[in-house]
Short mmCIF file of C-alpha atoms and ligand atoms in Angstrom, two decimals:
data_model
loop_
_atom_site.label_atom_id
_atom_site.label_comp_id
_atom_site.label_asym_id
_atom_site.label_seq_id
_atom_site.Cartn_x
_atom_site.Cartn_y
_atom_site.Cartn_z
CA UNK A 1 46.08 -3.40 -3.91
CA UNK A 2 49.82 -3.75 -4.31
CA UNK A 3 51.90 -6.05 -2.65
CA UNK A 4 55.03 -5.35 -1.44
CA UNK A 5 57.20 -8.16 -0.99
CA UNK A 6 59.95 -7.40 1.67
CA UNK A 7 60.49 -8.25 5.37
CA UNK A 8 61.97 -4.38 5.46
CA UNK A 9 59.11 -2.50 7.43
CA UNK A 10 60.98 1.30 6.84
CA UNK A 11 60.85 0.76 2.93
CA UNK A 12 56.98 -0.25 3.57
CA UNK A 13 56.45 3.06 6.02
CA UNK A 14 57.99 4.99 3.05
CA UNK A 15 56.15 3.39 0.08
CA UNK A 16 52.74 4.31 1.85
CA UNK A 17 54.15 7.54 2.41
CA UNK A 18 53.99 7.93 -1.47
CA UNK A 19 51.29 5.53 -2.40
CA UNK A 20 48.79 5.76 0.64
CA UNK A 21 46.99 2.56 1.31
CA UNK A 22 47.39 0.65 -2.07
CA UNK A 23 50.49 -1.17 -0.54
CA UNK A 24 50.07 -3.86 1.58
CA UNK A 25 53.27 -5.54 2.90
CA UNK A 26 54.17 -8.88 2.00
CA UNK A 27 56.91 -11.18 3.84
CA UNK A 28 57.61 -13.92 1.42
CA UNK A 29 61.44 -14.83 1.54
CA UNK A 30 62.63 -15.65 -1.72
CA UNK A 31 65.73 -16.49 -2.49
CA UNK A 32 68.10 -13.47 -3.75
CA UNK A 33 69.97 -13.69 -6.67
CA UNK A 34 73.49 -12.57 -6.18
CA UNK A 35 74.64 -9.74 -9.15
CA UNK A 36 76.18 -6.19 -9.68
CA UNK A 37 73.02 -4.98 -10.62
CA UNK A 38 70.89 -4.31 -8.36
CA UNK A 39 67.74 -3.95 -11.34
CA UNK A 40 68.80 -8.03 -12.07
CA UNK A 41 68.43 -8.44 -8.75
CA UNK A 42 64.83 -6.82 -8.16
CA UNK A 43 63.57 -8.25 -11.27
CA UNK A 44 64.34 -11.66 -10.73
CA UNK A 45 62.91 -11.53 -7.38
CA UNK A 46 59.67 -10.16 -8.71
CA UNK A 47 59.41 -12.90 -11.21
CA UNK A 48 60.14 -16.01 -8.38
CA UNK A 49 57.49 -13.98 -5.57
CA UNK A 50 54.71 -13.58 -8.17
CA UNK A 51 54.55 -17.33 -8.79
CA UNK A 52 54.02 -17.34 -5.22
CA UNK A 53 52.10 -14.61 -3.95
CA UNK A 54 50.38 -13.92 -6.79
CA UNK A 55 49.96 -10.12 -8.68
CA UNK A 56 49.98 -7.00 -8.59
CA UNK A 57 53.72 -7.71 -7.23
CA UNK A 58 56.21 -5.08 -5.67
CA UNK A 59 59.95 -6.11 -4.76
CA UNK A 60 62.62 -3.22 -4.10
CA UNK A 61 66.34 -3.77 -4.39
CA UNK A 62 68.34 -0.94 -3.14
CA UNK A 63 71.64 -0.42 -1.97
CA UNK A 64 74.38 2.66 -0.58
CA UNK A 65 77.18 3.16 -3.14
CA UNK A 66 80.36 4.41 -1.48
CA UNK A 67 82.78 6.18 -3.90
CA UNK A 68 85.71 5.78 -2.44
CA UNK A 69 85.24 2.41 -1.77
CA UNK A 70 84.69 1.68 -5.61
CA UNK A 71 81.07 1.51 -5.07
CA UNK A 72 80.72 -1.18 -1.91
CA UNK A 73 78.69 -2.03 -0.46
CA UNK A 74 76.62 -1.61 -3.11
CA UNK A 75 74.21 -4.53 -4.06
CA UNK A 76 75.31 -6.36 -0.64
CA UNK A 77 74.68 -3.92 1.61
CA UNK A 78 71.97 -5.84 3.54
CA UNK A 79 74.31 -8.31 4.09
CA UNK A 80 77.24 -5.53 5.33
CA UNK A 81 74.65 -3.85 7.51
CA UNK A 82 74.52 -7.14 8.93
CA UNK A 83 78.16 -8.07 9.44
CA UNK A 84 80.35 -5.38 9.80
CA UNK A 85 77.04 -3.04 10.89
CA UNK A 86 77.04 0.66 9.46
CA UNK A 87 79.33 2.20 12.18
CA UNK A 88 82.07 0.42 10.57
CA UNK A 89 81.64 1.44 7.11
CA UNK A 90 81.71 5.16 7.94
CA UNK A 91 84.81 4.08 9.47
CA UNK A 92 86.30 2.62 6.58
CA UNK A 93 85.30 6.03 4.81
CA UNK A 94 86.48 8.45 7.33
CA UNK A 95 90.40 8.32 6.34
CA UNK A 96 89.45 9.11 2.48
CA UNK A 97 89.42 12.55 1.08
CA UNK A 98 86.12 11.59 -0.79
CA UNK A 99 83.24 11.36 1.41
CA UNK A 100 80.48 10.73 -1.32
CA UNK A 101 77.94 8.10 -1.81
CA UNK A 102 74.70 7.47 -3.67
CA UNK A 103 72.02 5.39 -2.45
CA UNK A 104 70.28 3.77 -4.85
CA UNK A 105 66.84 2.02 -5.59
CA UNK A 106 65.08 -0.18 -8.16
CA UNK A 107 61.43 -0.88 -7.75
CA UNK A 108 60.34 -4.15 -9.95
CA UNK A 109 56.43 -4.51 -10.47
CA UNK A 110 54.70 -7.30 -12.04
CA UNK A 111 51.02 -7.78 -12.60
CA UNK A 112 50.95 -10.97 -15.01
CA UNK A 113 49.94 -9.09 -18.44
CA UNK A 114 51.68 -7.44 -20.84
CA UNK A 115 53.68 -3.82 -19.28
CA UNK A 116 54.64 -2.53 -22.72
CA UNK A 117 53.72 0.85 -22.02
CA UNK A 118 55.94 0.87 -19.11
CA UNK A 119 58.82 2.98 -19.73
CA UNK A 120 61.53 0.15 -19.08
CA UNK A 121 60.59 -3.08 -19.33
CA UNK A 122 62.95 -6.63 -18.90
CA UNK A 123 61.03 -9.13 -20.94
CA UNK A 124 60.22 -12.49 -19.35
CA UNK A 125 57.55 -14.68 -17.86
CA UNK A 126 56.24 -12.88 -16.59
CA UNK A 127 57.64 -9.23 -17.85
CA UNK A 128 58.64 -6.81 -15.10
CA UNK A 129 58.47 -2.97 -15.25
CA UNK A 130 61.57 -1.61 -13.52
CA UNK A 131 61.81 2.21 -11.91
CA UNK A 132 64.84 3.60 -10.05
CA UNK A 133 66.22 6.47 -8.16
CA UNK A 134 69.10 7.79 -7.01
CA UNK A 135 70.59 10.67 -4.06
CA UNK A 136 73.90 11.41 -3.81
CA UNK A 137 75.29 12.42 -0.33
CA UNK A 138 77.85 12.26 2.17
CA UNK A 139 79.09 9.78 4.59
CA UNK A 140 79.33 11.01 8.03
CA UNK A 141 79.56 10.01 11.64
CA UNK A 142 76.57 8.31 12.86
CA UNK A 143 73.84 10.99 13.60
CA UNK A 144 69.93 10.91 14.21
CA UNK A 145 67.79 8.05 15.40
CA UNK A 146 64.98 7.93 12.67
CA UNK A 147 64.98 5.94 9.71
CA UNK A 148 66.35 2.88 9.10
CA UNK A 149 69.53 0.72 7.74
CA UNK A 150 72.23 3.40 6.68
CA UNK A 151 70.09 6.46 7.28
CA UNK A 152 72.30 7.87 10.30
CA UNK A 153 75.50 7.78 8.19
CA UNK A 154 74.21 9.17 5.06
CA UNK A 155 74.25 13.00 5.08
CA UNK A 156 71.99 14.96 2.34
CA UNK A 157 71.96 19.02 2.68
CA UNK A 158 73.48 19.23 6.02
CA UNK A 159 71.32 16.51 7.83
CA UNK A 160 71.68 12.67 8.03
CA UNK A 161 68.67 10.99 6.51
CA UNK A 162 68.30 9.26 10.10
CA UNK A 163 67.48 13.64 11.22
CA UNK A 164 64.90 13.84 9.31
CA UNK A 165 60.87 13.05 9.25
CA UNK A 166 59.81 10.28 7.07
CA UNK A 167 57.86 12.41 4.65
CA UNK A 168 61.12 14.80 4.44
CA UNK A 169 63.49 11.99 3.51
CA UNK A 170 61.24 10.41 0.69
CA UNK A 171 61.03 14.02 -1.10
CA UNK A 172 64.88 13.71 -1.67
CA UNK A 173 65.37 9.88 -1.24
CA UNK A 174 66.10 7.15 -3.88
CA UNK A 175 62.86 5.01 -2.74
CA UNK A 176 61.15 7.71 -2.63
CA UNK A 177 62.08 9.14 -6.63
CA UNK A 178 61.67 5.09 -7.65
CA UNK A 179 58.26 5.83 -6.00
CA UNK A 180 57.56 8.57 -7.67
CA UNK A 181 58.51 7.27 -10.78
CA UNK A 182 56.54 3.97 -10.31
CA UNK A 183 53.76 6.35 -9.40
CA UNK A 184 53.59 8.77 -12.27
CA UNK A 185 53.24 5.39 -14.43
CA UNK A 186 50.66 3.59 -12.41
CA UNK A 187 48.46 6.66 -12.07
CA UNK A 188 45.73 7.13 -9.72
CA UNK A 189 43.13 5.10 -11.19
CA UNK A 190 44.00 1.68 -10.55
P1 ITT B 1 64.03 -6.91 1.56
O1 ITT B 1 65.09 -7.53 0.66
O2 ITT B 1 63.24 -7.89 2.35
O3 ITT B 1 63.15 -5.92 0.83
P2 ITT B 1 66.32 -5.68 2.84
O4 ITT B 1 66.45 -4.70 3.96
O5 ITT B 1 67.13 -6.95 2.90
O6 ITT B 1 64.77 -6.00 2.67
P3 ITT B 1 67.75 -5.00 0.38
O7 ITT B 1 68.11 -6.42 0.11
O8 ITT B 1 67.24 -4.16 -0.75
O9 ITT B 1 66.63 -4.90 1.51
O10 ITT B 1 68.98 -4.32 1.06
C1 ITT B 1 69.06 -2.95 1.15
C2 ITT B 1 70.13 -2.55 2.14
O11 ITT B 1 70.39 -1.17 1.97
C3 ITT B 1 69.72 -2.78 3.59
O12 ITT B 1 70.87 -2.96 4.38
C4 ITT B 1 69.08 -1.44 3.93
O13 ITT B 1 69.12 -1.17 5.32
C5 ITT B 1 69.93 -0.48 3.11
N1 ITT B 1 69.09 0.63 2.67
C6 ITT B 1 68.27 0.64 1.60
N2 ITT B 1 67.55 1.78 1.56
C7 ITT B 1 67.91 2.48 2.64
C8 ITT B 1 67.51 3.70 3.16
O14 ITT B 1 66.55 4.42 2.61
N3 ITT B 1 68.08 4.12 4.29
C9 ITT B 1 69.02 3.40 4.89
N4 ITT B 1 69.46 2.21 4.48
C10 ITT B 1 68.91 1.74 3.35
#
């Protein structure tokens, strides 16, 4: 059994999605780092929730990327969501030419021993396996009422993320190709 540590219960929906009931959700708050990057950021939040929850450890950092907007909000868009809310940042958007974005995710897993034959690996104590994904979209007006977060403004293939099922939006999401990444490494076995 995995735990996932996050007080997010739409990136838990989707991770059982992909990795049925090996993930069991986990609200520790630890404190988040502040970087560019949001694989610094996942890592080093792996690292301070294993010391207290223990391993096998999950933490996923993920964030929308607004091209015209250089890139914001990027790694602080929990904090956006919850100040300026997501309304506004389409609105921000709107009078640019470009309208595209990329969400993206980084899934950080720790189990105490050595990783090495994960594909990336950022040494430490202990050493964290890191997996991401990436869509690219649109930013639209607010649309749908599924999902979660930014879904309703993010527009992949004609429909907003917050239009489609669950299962639909992790075939094309960036949690759900960190999953599947994650996934292809961790096998069925364990
Ligand atoms: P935890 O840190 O507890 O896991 P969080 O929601 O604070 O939960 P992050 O720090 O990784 O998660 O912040 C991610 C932000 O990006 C947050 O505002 C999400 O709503 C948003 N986001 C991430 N993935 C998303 C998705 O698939 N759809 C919509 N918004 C998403």
């Amino acid at each position: 059994m995995i735990r996932f540590v996050t007080g997010n219960e739409g990136k838990v929906r989707e991770a059982r999605a992909a990795l049925d009931a090996r993930v069991e959700q986990f609200e520790y708050n630890y404190p988040e780092i502040q970087s560019d990057e949001l694989a610094t950021i996942a890592a080093h939040g792996a690292r301070e929730a294993s010391r207290e929850v223990g391993e096998p450890i999950m933490v996923e950092d993920s964030g929308l990327f607004v091209d015209a907007l250089d890139g914001f909000p990027g790694p602080y868009s929990a904090y956006v969501e919850g100040t300026l809310g997501i309304e506004r940042v389409w609105r921000l958007t709107e009078p640019e030419t470009d309208d595209t974005a990329a969400f993206r995710s980084v899934i950080a897993y720790c189990e105490g021993s050595d990783l090495a034959d994960a594909p990336t690996v950022r040494d430490g104590d202990p050493p964290v396996a890191v997996f991401e994904g990436r869509v690219e979209g649109r930013i639209v007006a607010p649309r749908g009422d599924g999902g979660f977060g930014y879904d309703p403004i993010f527009e992949y293939d004609d429909r907003t993320f917050a239009e489609m099922e669950p299962e639909e939006k992790n075939e094309y999401s960036h949690r759900g190709r960190a999953i599947d990444a994650f996934a292809a490494w961790y096998g069925a076995d364990r």
